[in-house]
């Protein structure tokens, strides 16, 4: 595992974008695994700028997002799909047919999860997976206690995650209680993983994930078992790593 500690969020966003850009240039037909949430917003901004300056193209890239609330309509103001369109998809040259998302309106959840896994398999898996980390150590929406062997599945969000995400919805009551998420097993199959952590709220989770035992109680700790993980943390998030 490679750890880069950077001074602040701006630098974290720049470094993360540089890694994504370098991988996209190395392999234009790259399969990217993408995260939502506050952490990668700065990185997406940098990617859009790099695209506008002609430094990177996504025209042959494929994307899979990690997760989506359930149930939620794709055009709901707080759906992860809408978020991705606003932050990245609508501003770069990604081909619509190569954008993959879990459908928050799927009637048959099991079928939807199998469809996603089959699509992942069909493209040969993820080359570079970008991850954030929850305050409770979750990755994707794999909450503490999620078995490591699970592939894409439906989850009940914990109270803590719903509270953390209420900042986007305005009120806790409006946060969906469930989500569909790529499982730990699906995430661990990615060839390369980039984990981003910003802010002191993430300091305990990051320390537990990187320095503690590998345990399902801290989902991100599984990354210690992956052969190619880069962690970029700003000073605030890294403060308990010493
Ligand atoms: C989002 C996701 C989550 C977030 C995590 C951190 O697609 O999978 O695991 O990465 O909840 O969220 P922020 O970045 O908002 O602190």
Coordinates of C-alpha atoms and ligand atoms in Angstrom, one line a residue:
X1 CA 0.0 0.0 0.0
X2 CA 1.3 3.4 -0.9
X3 CA 0.4 6.3 1.3
X4 CA 0.6 9.9 0.2
X5 CA -0.1 12.6 2.8
X6 CA -0.8 16.0 1.3
X7 CA -1.3 19.3 3.0
X8 CA -4.9 19.9 2.1
X9 CA -8.0 19.1 0.1
X10 CA -6.9 21.1 -3.0
X11 CA -3.7 19.1 -3.2
X12 CA -5.5 15.8 -2.6
X13 CA -7.8 16.6 -5.5
X14 CA -4.9 17.5 -7.8
X15 CA -2.9 14.4 -6.9
X16 CA -5.9 12.1 -7.3
X17 CA -6.7 13.6 -10.7
X18 CA -3.1 13.3 -11.9
X19 CA -3.2 9.6 -11.1
X20 CA -6.5 9.1 -12.9
X21 CA -5.2 11.1 -15.9
X22 CA -1.9 9.1 -16.1
X23 CA -3.9 5.8 -16.1
X24 CA -6.3 7.1 -18.7
X25 CA -3.4 8.1 -20.9
X26 CA -1.7 4.8 -20.5
X27 CA -4.8 2.9 -21.3
X28 CA -7.4 5.0 -23.2
X29 CA -9.9 2.1 -23.1
X30 CA -9.7 2.1 -19.3
X31 CA -12.5 0.9 -17.0
X32 CA -12.9 3.3 -14.2
X33 CA -14.7 2.6 -10.9
X34 CA -16.1 5.9 -9.5
X35 CA -17.3 7.1 -6.2
X36 CA -19.7 9.9 -5.3
X37 CA -19.8 11.9 -2.0
X38 CA -18.0 15.1 -1.1
X39 CA -14.4 13.8 -1.3
X40 CA -14.0 13.2 -5.0
X41 CA -15.7 16.5 -6.1
X42 CA -12.4 18.4 -6.3
X43 CA -10.8 15.5 -8.3
X44 CA -13.7 15.6 -10.7
X45 CA -13.3 19.3 -11.1
X46 CA -9.6 18.8 -12.0
X47 CA -10.5 16.0 -14.4
X48 CA -13.0 18.3 -16.2
X49 CA -10.4 21.1 -16.4
X50 CA -7.8 18.6 -17.7
X51 CA -10.3 17.5 -20.4
X52 CA -11.0 21.0 -21.4
X53 CA -7.3 21.7 -21.8
X54 CA -6.9 18.7 -23.9
X55 CA -4.8 16.8 -21.4
X56 CA -7.1 13.8 -21.2
X57 CA -9.9 12.2 -23.1
X58 CA -12.5 9.7 -21.8
X59 CA -13.9 8.9 -25.3
X60 CA -12.9 5.3 -25.1
X61 CA -13.2 4.9 -21.3
X62 CA -15.9 2.9 -19.5
X63 CA -17.2 3.8 -16.0
X64 CA -19.0 1.9 -13.3
X65 CA -20.2 3.7 -10.2
X66 CA -19.9 2.1 -6.9
X67 CA -23.4 2.5 -5.5
X68 CA -26.8 4.1 -5.7
X69 CA -29.5 4.8 -3.2
X70 CA -32.5 2.5 -3.3
X71 CA -35.1 3.3 -4.1
X72 CA -34.4 6.5 -5.9
X73 CA -35.3 7.9 -9.4
X74 CA -32.3 8.5 -11.7
X75 CA -33.2 12.2 -12.0
X76 CA -33.8 12.7 -8.3
X77 CA -31.7 15.8 -7.3
X78 CA -29.7 13.6 -4.9
X79 CA -29.4 10.4 -6.8
X80 CA -25.8 9.4 -7.3
X81 CA -26.4 9.2 -11.0
X82 CA -27.5 12.9 -11.2
X83 CA -24.4 13.8 -9.1
X84 CA -22.1 12.1 -11.5
X85 CA -23.7 13.8 -14.5
X86 CA -23.3 17.2 -12.9
X87 CA -19.8 16.6 -11.6
X88 CA -18.3 14.8 -14.5
X89 CA -20.3 12.9 -17.2
X90 CA -22.0 16.0 -18.8
X91 CA -18.7 17.9 -19.0
X92 CA -16.4 15.4 -20.6
X93 CA -16.4 13.1 -23.7
X94 CA -17.5 9.9 -22.0
X95 CA -19.8 7.8 -24.3
X96 CA -23.3 7.5 -22.7
X97 CA -23.4 3.7 -23.5
X98 CA -20.2 3.1 -21.6
X99 CA -21.5 4.7 -18.4
X100 CA -22.7 2.0 -16.0
X101 CA -24.9 2.6 -13.0
X102 CA -26.9 0.6 -10.5
X103 CA -30.6 1.4 -11.1
X104 CA -32.3 2.8 -8.0
X105 CA -35.7 2.0 -9.6
X106 CA -35.1 -1.6 -10.4
X107 CA -38.1 -3.8 -9.4
X108 CA -36.1 -7.0 -9.1
X109 CA -33.1 -6.1 -6.9
X110 CA -31.3 -9.4 -7.2
X111 CA -31.6 -9.3 -10.9
X112 CA -30.2 -5.8 -11.0
X113 CA -27.2 -6.7 -8.9
X114 CA -26.5 -9.8 -11.1
X115 CA -26.8 -7.6 -14.2
X116 CA -24.2 -5.2 -12.8
X117 CA -21.8 -8.0 -12.0
X118 CA -22.3 -9.5 -15.5
X119 CA -21.6 -6.1 -17.1
X120 CA -18.4 -5.7 -15.0
X121 CA -17.3 -9.2 -16.0
X122 CA -18.1 -8.5 -19.7
X123 CA -15.7 -5.6 -19.8
X124 CA -13.0 -7.5 -17.9
X125 CA -13.3 -5.8 -14.5
X126 CA -12.2 -2.4 -13.2
X127 CA -8.7 -1.1 -14.0
X128 CA -8.8 1.8 -11.5
X129 CA -11.3 2.1 -8.7
X130 CA -11.6 5.4 -6.9
X131 CA -12.9 5.1 -3.3
X132 CA -13.8 7.4 -0.5
X133 CA -14.1 6.2 3.1
X134 CA -17.0 6.6 5.5
X135 CA -16.6 7.8 9.0
X136 CA -17.4 4.3 10.1
X137 CA -14.9 2.8 7.7
X138 CA -17.3 1.8 4.9
X139 CA -16.3 1.7 1.3
X140 CA -19.0 1.9 -1.3
X141 CA -22.0 1.3 0.9
X142 CA -20.5 -1.7 2.5
X143 CA -21.2 -1.0 6.1
X144 CA -19.3 -2.5 9.1
X145 CA -20.1 -6.2 9.4
X146 CA -20.5 -6.7 5.6
X147 CA -19.0 -10.1 4.7
X148 CA -15.9 -9.6 2.5
X149 CA -17.1 -12.2 0.0
X150 CA -20.2 -10.3 -1.1
X151 CA -20.5 -9.0 -4.7
X152 CA -23.0 -6.3 -5.7
X153 CA -26.0 -6.4 -3.2
X154 CA -28.7 -4.4 -1.5
X155 CA -27.8 -2.9 1.9
X156 CA -29.7 -1.2 4.8
X157 CA -27.8 2.0 5.5
X158 CA -26.7 2.5 9.1
X159 CA -28.1 5.4 11.1
X160 CA -24.6 6.9 11.1
X161 CA -24.4 6.8 7.3
X162 CA -27.9 8.2 6.9
X163 CA -27.0 11.1 9.3
X164 CA -23.8 11.8 7.4
X165 CA -25.7 11.9 4.1
X166 CA -28.6 14.0 5.4
X167 CA -26.3 17.0 4.7
X168 CA -27.1 16.4 1.0
X169 CA -30.8 15.7 1.4
X170 CA -31.6 18.5 3.8
X171 CA -33.2 16.2 6.4
X172 CA -32.6 12.8 7.8
X173 CA -36.2 11.7 7.0
X174 CA -35.5 12.2 3.2
X175 CA -32.5 10.0 3.1
X176 CA -33.3 6.6 1.5
X177 CA -32.9 3.7 4.0
X178 CA -31.4 1.4 1.5
X179 CA -28.8 1.3 -1.3
X180 CA -27.3 -1.0 -3.9
X181 CA -23.6 -1.3 -3.8
X182 CA -20.7 -3.1 -5.3
X183 CA -19.6 -5.6 -2.7
X184 CA -16.1 -5.8 -1.1
X185 CA -15.4 -8.8 -3.4
X186 CA -16.3 -6.8 -6.5
X187 CA -14.1 -3.9 -5.3
X188 CA -11.2 -6.1 -4.4
X189 CA -11.1 -7.5 -8.0
X190 CA -10.1 -4.0 -9.3
X191 CA -6.6 -4.0 -10.6
X192 CA -5.7 -0.7 -8.9
X193 CA -7.4 1.2 -6.1
X194 CA -7.1 4.8 -5.2
X195 CA -8.5 5.6 -1.7
X196 CA -9.1 9.3 -0.9
X197 CA -9.6 10.6 2.6
X198 CA -10.1 14.3 3.6
X199 CA -10.8 16.0 6.9
X200 CA -10.4 15.1 10.5
X201 CA -13.8 13.3 10.6
X202 CA -12.1 10.6 8.6
X203 CA -9.0 10.3 10.8
X204 CA -10.2 7.5 13.1
X205 CA -11.6 5.4 10.2
X206 CA -8.5 5.8 8.2
X207 CA -6.2 4.8 11.1
X208 CA -8.4 1.8 11.8
X209 CA -8.4 0.8 8.1
X210 CA -4.6 1.2 7.5
X211 CA -3.1 0.3 10.9
X212 CA -5.7 -1.9 12.6
X213 CA -6.5 -5.5 12.0
X214 CA -8.2 -6.6 8.8
X215 CA -11.7 -7.1 10.0
X216 CA -15.3 -6.9 8.6
X217 CA -16.0 -4.4 11.4
X218 CA -13.9 -1.9 9.4
X219 CA -14.7 -2.6 5.7
X220 CA -11.8 -0.5 4.4
X221 CA -9.3 -2.6 6.3
X222 CA -9.7 -5.2 3.6
X223 CA -7.6 -2.9 1.3
X224 CA -4.5 -4.1 3.3
X225 CA -4.9 -7.4 1.4
X226 CA -5.0 -5.7 -2.1
X227 CA -1.7 -5.7 -4.0
X228 CA -2.0 -2.2 -5.6
X229 CA -3.6 0.5 -3.4
X230 CA -2.6 4.1 -3.2
X231 CA -4.1 6.1 -0.4
X232 CA -4.1 9.9 -0.6
X233 CA -5.0 11.6 2.6
X234 CA -4.8 15.2 3.6
X235 CA -3.1 16.1 6.9
X236 CA -6.3 16.3 8.8
X237 CA -7.4 12.8 7.7
X238 CA -3.9 11.4 8.3
X239 CA -3.4 12.9 11.8
X240 CA -3.8 9.5 13.6
X241 CA -1.5 7.6 11.2
X242 CA 1.8 8.5 12.9
Ligands
LIG1 C1 -20.0 7.0 -2.4 C2 -19.4 6.0 -1.6 C3 -19.1 6.2 -0.1 C4 -18.4 7.5 0.1 C5 -18.1 7.7 1.6 C6 -17.4 9.0 1.9 O1 -20.1 6.5 -3.7 O2 -19.2 4.9 -2.0 O3 -18.4 5.1 0.4 O4 -17.1 7.4 -0.5 O5 -19.4 7.7 2.3 O6 -18.3 10.1 1.6 P1 -17.8 11.6 1.6 O7 -16.8 11.7 0.5 O8 -19.1 12.4 1.3 O9 -17.3 11.8 2.9

